[in-house]
Coordinates of C-alpha atoms in Angstrom, one line a residue:
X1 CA -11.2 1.3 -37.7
X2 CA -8.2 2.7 -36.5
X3 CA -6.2 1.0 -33.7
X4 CA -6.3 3.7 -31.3
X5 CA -10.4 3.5 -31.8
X6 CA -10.6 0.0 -31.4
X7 CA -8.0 -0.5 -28.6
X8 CA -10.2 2.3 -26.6
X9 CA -13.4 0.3 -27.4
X10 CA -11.9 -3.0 -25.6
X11 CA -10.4 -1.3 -22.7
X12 CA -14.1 0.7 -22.3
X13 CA -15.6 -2.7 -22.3
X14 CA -13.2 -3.7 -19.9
X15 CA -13.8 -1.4 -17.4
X16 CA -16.9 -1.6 -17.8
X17 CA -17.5 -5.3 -17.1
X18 CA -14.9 -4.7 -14.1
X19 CA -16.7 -1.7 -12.5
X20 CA -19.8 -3.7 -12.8
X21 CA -18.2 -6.7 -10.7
X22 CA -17.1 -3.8 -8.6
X23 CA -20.7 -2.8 -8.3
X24 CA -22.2 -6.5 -7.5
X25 CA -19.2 -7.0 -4.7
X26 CA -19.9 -3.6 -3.2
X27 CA -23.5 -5.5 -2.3
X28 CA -22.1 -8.7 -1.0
X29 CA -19.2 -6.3 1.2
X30 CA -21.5 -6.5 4.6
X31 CA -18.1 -6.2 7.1
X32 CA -14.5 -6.4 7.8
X33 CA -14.2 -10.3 6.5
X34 CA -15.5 -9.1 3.7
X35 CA -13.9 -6.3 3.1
X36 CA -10.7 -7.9 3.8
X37 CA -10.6 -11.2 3.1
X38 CA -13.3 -11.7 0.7
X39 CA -15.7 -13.2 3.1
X40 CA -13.2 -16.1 2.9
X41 CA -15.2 -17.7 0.5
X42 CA -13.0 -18.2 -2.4
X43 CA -12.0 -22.0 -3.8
X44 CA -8.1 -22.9 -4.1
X45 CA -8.3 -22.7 -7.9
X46 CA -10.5 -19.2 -8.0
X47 CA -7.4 -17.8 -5.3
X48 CA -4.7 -19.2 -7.8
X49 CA -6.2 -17.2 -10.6
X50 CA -6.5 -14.1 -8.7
X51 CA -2.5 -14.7 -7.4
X52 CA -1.9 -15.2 -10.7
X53 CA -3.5 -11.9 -11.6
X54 CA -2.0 -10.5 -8.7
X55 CA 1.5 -10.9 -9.5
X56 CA 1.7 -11.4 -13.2
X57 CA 2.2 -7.3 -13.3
X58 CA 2.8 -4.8 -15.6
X59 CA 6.3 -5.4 -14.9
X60 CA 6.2 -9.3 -16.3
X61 CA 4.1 -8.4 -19.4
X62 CA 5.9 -5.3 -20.5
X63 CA 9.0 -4.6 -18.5
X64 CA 10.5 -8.2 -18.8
X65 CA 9.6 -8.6 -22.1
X66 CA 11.1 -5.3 -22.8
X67 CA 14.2 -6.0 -20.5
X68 CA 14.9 -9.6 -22.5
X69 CA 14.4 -7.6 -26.4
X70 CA 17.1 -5.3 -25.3
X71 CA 19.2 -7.3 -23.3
X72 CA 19.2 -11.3 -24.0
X73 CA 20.4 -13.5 -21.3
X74 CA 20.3 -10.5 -18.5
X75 CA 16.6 -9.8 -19.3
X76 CA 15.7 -13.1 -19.1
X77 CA 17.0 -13.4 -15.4
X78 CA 13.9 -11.5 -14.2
X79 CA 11.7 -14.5 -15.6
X80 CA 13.8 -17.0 -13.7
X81 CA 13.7 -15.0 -10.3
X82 CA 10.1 -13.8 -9.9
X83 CA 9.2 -17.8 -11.1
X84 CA 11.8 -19.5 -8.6
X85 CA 10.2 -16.9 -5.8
X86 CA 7.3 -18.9 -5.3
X87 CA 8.4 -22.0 -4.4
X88 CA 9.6 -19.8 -1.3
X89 CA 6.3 -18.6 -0.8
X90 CA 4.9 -22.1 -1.2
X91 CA 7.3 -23.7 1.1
X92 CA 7.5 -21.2 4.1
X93 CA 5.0 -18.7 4.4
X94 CA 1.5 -19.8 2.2
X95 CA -0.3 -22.5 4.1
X96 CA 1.8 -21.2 7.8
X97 CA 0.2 -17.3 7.3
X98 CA -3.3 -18.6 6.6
X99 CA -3.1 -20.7 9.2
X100 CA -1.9 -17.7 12.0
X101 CA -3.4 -14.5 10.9
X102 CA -6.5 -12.7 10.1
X103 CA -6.5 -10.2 7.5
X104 CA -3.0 -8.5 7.7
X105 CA 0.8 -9.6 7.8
X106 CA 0.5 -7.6 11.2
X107 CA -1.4 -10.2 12.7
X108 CA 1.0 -13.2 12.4
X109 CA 3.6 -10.8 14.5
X110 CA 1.3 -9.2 17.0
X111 CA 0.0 -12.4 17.9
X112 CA 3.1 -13.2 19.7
X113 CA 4.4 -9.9 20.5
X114 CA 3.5 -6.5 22.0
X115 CA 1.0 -5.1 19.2
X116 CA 1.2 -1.5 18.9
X117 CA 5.1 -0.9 18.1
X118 CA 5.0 -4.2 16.0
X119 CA 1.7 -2.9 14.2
X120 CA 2.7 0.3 13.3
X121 CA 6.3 -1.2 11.8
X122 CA 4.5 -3.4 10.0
X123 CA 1.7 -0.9 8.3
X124 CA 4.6 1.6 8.1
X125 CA 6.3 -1.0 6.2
X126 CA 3.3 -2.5 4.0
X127 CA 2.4 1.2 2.9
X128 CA 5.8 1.7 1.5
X129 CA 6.4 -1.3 -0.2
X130 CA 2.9 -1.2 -2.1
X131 CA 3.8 2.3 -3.0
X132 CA 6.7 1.3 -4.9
X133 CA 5.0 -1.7 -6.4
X134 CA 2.3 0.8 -7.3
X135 CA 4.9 2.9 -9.0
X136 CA 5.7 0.4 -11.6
X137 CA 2.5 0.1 -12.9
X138 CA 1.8 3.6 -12.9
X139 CA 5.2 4.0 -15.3
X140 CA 3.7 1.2 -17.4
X141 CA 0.4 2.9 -18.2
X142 CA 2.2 6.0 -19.5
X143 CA 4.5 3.9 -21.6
X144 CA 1.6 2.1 -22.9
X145 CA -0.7 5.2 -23.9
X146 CA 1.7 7.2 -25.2
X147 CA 2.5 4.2 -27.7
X148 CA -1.2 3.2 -28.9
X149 CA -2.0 6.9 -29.2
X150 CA 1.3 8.3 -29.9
X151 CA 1.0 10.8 -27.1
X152 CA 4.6 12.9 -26.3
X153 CA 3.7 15.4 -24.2
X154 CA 4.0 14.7 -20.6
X155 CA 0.7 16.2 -19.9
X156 CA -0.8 13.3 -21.6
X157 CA 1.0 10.9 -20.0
X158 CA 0.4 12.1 -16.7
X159 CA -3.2 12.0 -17.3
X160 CA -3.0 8.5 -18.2
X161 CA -1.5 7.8 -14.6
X162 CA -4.6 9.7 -13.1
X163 CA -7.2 7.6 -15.0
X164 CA -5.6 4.4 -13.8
X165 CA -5.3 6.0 -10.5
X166 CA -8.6 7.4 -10.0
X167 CA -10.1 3.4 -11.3
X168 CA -7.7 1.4 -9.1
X169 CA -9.6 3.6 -5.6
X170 CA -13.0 3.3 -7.2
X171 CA -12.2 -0.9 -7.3
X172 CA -10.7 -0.8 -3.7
X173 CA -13.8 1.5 -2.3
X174 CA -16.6 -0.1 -3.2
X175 CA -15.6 -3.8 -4.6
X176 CA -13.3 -4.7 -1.3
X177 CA -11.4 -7.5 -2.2
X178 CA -14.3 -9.2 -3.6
X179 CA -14.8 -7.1 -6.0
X180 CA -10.7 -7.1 -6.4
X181 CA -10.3 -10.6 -6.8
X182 CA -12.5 -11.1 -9.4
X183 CA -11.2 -8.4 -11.1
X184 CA -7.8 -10.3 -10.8
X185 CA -9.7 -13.5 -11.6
X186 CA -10.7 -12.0 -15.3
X187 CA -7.2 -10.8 -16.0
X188 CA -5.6 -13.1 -15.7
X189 CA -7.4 -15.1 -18.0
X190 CA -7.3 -12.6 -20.4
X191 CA -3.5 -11.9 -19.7
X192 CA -3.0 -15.7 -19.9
X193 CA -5.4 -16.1 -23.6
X194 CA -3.9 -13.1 -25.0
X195 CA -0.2 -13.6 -24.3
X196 CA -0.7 -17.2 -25.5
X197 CA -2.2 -16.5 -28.5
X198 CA 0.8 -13.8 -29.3
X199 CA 3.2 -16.5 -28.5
X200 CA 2.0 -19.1 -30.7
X201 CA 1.7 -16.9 -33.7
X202 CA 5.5 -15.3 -32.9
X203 CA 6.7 -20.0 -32.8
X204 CA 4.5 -19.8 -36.4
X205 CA 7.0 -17.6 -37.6
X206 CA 9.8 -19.3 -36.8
X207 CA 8.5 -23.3 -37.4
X208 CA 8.0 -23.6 -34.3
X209 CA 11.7 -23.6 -33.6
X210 CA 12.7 -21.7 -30.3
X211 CA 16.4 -22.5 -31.0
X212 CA 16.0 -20.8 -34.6
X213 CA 14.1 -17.7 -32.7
X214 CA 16.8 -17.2 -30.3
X215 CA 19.4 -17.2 -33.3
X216 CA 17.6 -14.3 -34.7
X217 CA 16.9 -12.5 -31.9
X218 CA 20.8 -12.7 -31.4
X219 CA 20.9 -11.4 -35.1
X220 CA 18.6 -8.6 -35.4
X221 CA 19.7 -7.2 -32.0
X222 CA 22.9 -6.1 -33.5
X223 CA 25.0 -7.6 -30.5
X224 CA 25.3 -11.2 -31.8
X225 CA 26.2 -14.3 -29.7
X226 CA 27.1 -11.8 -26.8
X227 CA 23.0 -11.2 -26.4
X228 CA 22.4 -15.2 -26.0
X229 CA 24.9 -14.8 -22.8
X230 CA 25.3 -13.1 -19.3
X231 CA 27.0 -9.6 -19.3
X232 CA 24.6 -7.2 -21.8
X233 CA 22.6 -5.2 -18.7
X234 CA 25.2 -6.7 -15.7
X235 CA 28.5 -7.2 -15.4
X236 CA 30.1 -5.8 -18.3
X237 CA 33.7 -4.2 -18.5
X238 CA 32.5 -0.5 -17.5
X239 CA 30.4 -2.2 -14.2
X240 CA 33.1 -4.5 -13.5
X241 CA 32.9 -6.2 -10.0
X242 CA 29.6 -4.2 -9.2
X243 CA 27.9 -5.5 -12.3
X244 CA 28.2 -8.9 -10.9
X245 CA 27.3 -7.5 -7.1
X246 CA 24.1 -6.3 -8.8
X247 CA 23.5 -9.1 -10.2
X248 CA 23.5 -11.1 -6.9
X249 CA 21.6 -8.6 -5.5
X250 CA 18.8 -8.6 -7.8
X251 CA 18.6 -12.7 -7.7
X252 CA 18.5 -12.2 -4.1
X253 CA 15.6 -9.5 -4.0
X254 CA 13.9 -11.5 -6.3
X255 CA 14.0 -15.2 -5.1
X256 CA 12.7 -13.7 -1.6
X257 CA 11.1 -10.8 -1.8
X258 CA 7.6 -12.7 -3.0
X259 CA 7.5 -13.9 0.2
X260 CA 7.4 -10.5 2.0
X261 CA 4.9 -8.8 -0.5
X262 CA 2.1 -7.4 1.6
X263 CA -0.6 -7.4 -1.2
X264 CA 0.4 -10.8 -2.0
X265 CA 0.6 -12.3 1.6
X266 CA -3.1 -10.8 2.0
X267 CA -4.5 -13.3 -1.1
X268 CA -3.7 -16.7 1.6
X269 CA -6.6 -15.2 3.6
X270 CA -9.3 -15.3 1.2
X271 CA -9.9 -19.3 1.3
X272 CA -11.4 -20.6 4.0
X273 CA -9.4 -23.6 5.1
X274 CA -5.3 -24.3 4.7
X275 CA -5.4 -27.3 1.9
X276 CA -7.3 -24.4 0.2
X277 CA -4.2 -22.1 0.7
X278 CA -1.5 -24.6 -0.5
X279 CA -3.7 -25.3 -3.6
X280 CA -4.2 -21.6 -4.6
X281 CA -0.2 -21.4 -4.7
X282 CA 0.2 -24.8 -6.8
X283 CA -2.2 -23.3 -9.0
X284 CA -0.5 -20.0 -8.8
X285 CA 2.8 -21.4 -9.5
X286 CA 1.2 -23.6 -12.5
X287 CA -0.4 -19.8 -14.2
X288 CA 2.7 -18.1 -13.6
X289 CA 5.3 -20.4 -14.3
X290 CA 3.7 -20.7 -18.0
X291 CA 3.2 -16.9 -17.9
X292 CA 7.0 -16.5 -17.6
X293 CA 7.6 -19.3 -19.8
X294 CA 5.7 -16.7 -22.6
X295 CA 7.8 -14.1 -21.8
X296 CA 11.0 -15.8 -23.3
X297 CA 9.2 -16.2 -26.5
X298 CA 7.7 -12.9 -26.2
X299 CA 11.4 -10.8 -25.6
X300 CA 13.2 -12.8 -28.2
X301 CA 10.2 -12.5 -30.5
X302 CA 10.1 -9.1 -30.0
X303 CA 13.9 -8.5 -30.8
X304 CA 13.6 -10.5 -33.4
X305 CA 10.6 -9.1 -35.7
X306 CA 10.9 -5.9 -34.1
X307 CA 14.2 -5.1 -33.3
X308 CA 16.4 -3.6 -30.4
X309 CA 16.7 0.2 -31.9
X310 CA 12.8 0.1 -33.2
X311 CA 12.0 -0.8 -29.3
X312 CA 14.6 1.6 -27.5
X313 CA 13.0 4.4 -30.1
X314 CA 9.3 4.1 -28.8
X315 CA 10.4 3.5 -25.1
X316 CA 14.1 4.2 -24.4
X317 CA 13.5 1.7 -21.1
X318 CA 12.0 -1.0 -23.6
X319 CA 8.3 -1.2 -21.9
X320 CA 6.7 -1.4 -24.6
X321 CA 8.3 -4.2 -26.7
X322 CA 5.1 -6.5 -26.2
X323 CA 2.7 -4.2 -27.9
X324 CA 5.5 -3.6 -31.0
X325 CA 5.4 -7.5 -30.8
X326 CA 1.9 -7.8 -31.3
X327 CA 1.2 -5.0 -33.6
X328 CA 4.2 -6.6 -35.9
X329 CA 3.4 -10.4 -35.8
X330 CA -0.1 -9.6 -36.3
X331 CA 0.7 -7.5 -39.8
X332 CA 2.8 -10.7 -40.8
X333 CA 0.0 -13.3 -40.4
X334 CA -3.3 -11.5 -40.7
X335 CA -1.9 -8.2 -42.6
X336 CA -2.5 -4.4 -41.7
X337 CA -5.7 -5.2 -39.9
X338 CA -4.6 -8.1 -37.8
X339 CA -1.7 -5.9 -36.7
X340 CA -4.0 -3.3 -35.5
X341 CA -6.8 -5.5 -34.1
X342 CA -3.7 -7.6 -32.0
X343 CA -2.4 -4.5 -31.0
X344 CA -5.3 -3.5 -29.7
X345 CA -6.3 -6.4 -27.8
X346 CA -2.9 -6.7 -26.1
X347 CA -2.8 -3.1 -24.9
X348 CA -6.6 -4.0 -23.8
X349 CA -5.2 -6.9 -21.7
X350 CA -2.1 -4.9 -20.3
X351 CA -4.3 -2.4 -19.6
X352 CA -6.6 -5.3 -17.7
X353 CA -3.1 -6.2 -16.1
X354 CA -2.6 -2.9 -14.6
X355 CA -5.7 -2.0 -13.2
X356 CA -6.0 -5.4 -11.7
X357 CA -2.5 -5.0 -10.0
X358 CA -2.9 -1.7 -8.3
X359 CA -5.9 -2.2 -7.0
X360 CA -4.4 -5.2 -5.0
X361 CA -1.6 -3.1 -3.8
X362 CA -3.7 -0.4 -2.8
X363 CA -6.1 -3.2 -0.8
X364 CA -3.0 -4.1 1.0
X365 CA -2.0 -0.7 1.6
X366 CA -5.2 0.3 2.7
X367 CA -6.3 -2.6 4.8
X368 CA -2.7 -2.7 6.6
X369 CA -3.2 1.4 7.6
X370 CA -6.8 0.7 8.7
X371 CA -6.6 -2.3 10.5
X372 CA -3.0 -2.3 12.0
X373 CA -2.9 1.6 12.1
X374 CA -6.0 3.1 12.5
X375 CA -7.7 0.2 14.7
X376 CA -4.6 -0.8 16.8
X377 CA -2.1 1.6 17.5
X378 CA -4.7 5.0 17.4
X379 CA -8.0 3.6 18.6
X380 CA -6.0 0.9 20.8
X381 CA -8.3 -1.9 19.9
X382 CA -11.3 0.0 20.3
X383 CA -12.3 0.6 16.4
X384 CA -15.7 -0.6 15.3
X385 CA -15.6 -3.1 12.1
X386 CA -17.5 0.1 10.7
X387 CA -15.4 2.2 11.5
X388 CA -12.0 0.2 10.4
X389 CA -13.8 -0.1 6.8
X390 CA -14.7 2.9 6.8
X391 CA -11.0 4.6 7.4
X392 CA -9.7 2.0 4.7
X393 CA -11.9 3.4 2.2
X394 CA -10.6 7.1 3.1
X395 CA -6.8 5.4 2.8
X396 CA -7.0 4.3 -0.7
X397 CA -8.0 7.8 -1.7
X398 CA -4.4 9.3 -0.3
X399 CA -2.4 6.3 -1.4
X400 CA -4.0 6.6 -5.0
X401 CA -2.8 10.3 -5.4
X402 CA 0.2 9.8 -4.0
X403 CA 1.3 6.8 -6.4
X404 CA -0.2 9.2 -9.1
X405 CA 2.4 11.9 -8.2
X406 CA 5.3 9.8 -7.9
X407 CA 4.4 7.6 -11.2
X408 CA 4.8 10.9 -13.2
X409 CA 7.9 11.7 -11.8
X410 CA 9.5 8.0 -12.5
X411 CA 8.1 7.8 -16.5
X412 CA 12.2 7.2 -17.4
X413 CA 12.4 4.2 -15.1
X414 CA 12.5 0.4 -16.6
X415 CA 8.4 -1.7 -14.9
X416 CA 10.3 -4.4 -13.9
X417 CA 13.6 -3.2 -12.8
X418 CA 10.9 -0.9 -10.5
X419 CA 9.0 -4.1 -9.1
X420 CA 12.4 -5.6 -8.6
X421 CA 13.4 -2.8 -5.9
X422 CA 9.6 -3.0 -4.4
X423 CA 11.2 -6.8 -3.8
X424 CA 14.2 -5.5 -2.2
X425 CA 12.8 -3.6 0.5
X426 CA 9.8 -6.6 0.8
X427 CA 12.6 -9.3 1.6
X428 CA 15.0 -6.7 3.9
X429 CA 12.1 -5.7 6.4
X430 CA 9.2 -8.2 6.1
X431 CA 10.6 -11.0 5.1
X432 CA 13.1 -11.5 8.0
X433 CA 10.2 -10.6 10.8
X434 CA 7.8 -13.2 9.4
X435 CA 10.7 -15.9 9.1
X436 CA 11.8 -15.4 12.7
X437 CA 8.4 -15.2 14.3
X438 CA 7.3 -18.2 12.5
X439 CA 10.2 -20.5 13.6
X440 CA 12.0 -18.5 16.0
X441 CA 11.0 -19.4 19.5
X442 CA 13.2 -16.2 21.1
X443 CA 12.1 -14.0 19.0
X444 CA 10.1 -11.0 20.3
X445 CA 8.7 -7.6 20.2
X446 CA 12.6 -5.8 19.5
X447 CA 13.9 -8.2 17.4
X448 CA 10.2 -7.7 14.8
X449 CA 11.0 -3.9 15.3
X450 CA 14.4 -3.9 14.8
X451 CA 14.4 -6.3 11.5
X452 CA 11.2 -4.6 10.1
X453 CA 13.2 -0.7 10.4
X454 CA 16.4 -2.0 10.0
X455 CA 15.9 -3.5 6.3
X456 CA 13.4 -0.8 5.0
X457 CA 15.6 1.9 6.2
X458 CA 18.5 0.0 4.8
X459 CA 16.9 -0.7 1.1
X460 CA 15.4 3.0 1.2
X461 CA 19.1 4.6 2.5
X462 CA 20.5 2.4 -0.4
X463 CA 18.4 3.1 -3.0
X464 CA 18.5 6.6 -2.6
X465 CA 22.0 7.1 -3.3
X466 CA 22.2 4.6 -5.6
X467 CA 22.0 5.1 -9.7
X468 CA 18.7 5.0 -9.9
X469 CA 18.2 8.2 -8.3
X470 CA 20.5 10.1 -9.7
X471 CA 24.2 10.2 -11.9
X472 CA 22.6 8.9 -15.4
X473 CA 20.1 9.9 -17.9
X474 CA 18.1 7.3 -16.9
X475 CA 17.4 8.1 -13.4
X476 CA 15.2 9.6 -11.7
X477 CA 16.9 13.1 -10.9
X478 CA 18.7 13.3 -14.4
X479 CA 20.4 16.7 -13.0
X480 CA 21.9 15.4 -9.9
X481 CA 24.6 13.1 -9.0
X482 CA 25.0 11.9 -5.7
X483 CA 25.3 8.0 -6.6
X484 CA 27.8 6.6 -4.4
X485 CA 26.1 3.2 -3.4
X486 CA 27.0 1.3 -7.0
X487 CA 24.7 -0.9 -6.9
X488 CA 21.2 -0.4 -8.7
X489 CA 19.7 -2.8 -6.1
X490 CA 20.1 -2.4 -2.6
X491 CA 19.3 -6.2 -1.6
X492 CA 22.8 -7.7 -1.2
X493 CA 23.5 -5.5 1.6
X494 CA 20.0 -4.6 2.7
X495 CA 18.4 -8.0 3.0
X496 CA 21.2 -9.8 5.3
X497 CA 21.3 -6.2 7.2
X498 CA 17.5 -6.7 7.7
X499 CA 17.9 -10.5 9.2
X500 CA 21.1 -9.2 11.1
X501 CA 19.0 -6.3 13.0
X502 CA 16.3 -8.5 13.3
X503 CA 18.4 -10.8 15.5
X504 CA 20.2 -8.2 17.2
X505 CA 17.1 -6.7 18.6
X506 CA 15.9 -9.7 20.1
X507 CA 19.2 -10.8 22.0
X508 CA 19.4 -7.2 23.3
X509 CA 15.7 -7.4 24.9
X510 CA 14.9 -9.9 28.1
X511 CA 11.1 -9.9 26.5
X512 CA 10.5 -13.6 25.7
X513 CA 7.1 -15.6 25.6
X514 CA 7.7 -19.2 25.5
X515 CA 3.7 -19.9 25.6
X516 CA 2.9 -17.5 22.6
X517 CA 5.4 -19.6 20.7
X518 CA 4.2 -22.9 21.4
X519 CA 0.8 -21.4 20.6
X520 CA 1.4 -20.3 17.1
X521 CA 4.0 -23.2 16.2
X522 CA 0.7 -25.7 16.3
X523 CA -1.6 -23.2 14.7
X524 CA 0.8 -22.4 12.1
X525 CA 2.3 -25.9 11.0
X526 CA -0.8 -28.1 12.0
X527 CA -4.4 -25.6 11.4
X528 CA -5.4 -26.4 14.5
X529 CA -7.1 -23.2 16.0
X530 CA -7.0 -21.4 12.5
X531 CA -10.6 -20.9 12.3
X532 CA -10.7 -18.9 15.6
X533 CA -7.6 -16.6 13.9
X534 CA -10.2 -15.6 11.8
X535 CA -12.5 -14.4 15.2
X536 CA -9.8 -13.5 17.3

């Protein structure tokens, strides 16, 4: 059996077992809780899978992988930054959002503030960054098909994005996030057995010794010592001083943008009680920090058995290094056969990954336009529960087709280097409007506004004339060259801008509310009146 038969035979039986979870939830979906939050009935450790599910994307299991095989030290950086992200989500925004909200990063900020304006920022603002979270998993599907089945034609690929696309609305529609979380739940045990199993096989190779599968690595990628150290991807002689900048920038988007990631602020409202919500992110942090452990073993592995050139020939962006990996280490233990059955299973699993992630993202996006949107600022409070599901179920249809569209347009683009701008514009507008209304007591209704705008317009501006729109092969207008912002990352500048506006807005405005404050201060930091933010 061929690997392209087999590998379509495990990712059948995947869906298959995930569309019949999908099925089962879409019975136990009876309203909004439900439909939103998972009827809040989810343990600390079934939550930490499904975060774990949530966020170990596409972009950690191919694009970093990829990212380290081609580039060393630089790669590697993504690892650190998504990892060292959490402990910012544990320590200022898990068990204080469970605590003030209801099913949406909109609620922590209305509750305090005038709702519509602050409502539609925010669902403006979730809708765009799960769009270009969305994007990166959509460019990791293509890479991954074309690969197993050696697909070149762009019509092929594209169709690839449609499937995925057309599976992540028919998860979101009828499983809720129910049916969503166990979807994430089963991934990521299957991300976490697979990866694991690859990794141990890749040490076998090498004794065991890391130090002796770095040195290799180092050999085989044809840059020597130079790939074991900073400077490969950023800061080399032809970036100069805005290699560095970048550098900074990304750390920055990184270490803070978790924190500001609608579909992953949603996942602290599924558990019914706040020591539920700090346990779901130790146990998060526990999966994931492993995970990303893995993926030093998997990038060096991959440069060294594989190599840089074979890699940069498949996928000139390096996504699909971890297949190569597993198709390669598998031939060297178990011989042609176990090559092509571990192939097989890992694009099975990244296959799992993907589907599992979008479908989150297009939750979030979904829920955030139906409830903040649709209920709030249109039907001014007056939506049914119905009604506000049923609008969330119409939503996922247009944000599925419109991260199809886009996903074929960004094929060239690197997974993770993708998520890591979907950080960026997270941490500039989200980020800095939770933070102040959680423990800023003047903070109000312009200041949310004005920080929320500010930072995505700023990260959007940025971005767009940046090089990864346009002035290099790899970007995503290869013809044009309008690139004068010289950083690949906008968060340096974007991210402080956000927090600046953000403070500027509220100083300008008289509106203050002294009583909301004190309100949500006890509810956030102490629980006390949590259970009636999920009735309010």
């Amino acid at each position: 059996m061929s690997h392209e038969t087999l590998s379509i035979l495990l990712f059948l039986t995947f869906v298959a077992a995930t569309l019949a979870i999908t099925v089962w939830a879409s019975r136990n979906t009876k309203d909004a809780t439900d439909y939103y939050a998972g009827g809040r009935s989810f343990s600390g450790v079934q939550n930490g899978l499904a975060i774990g599910g949530d966020y170990m994307s596409a972009a950690s299991f191919l694009g970093i992988a990829g990212l380290i095989a081609l580039y060393g030290y630089d790669g590697f950086l993504y690892s650190i930054g998504f990892l060292v992200a959490w402990l910012v989500a544990l320590l200022l925004v898990a068990e204080l959002l469970r605590n003030s909200g209801r099913f949406t990063m909109a609620d922590v900020l209305a509750f305090r503030m005038s709702p519509r304006p602050v409502r539609t920022a925010a669902g403006v603002s979730t809708i765009i960054v799960s769009i270009f979270y969305l994007l990166a998993q959509m460019v990791g599907a293509g890479a991954l098909v074309s690969l197993l089945f050696g697909f070149t034609s762009e019509f092929a690929k594209g169709a690839t994005i449609a499937l995925v696309g057309v599976l992540m609305i028919v998860y979101v529609v009828f499983g809720g996030m129910k049916g969503t979380t166990w979807v994430q739940i089963v991934k990521a045990v299957l991300l976490m057995t697979g990866a694991t199993l690859v990794t141990i096989l890749v040490l076998g190779e090498f004794g065991f010794n890391v130090l002796g599968l770095m040195q290799d690595a180092a050999e085989q990628s044809g840059k020597g010592e130079a790939f074991l150290e900073p400077g490969l991807r950023y800061g080399t002689e032809e970036q100069g001083l805005s290699g560095k900048l970048d550098l900074v920038s990304l750390g920055l988007a990184l270490v803070l943008g978790t924190a500001g990631l609608p579909h992953i602020l949603i996942r602290f409202y599924t558990v019914p009680t706040a020591r539920d919500a700090r346990k779901s992110v130790l146990w998060g942090i526990g999966i994931i920090g492993a995970f990303y452990l893995i993926t030093l073993v998997l990038g060096f592995g991959a440069a060294a058995l594989v190599g840089s050139e074979e890699i940069a020939a498949a996928n000139p962006a390096g996504n699909t290094a971890a297949p190569q990996l597993a198709e390669r280490v598998g031939e060297l233990v178990f011989g042609d056969v176990g090559g092509t059955i571990l192939l097989a299973i890992i694009a099975a699993v990244a296959f799992a990954t993907i589907l599992a992630v979008v479908a989150g993202l297009t939750l979030a996006s979904s829920s955030s336009y139906a409830h903040d949107l649709y209920a709030h600022v249109f039907r001014k409070g007056k939506a049914t529960e119905r009604d506000e599901v049923r609008v969330a179920r119409m939503s996922a249809f247009v944000i599925g087709a419109v991260a199809i569209v886009l996903g074929i347009f960004a094929q060239r683009l690197n997974v993770a280097f993708l998520v890591a701008l979907a950080f960026a514009v997270a941490a500039s507008g989200n980020l800095p409007a939770i933070l102040y209304s959680l423990f800023w007591k003047r903070f109000n209704t312009a200041g949310a506004v004005s920080a929320i705008y500010g930072g995505l317009g700023a990260a959007l501006f940025l971005v767009f004339f940046s090089p990864v729109v346009s002035g290099s092969d790899k970007a995503l207008f290869t013809d044009a060259n309008f690139d004068w912002f010289p950083l690949s990352n906008p968060g340096l500048i974007s991210i402080p801008f956000g927090f600046f506006c953000g403070w500027l807005g509220t100083v300008l405005s008289k509106e203050h509310n002294a009583e909301k404050y004190a309100e949500i201060e006890v509810r956030s930091l102490t629980g006390a009146g949590a259970e009636q933010a999920s009735k309010d």
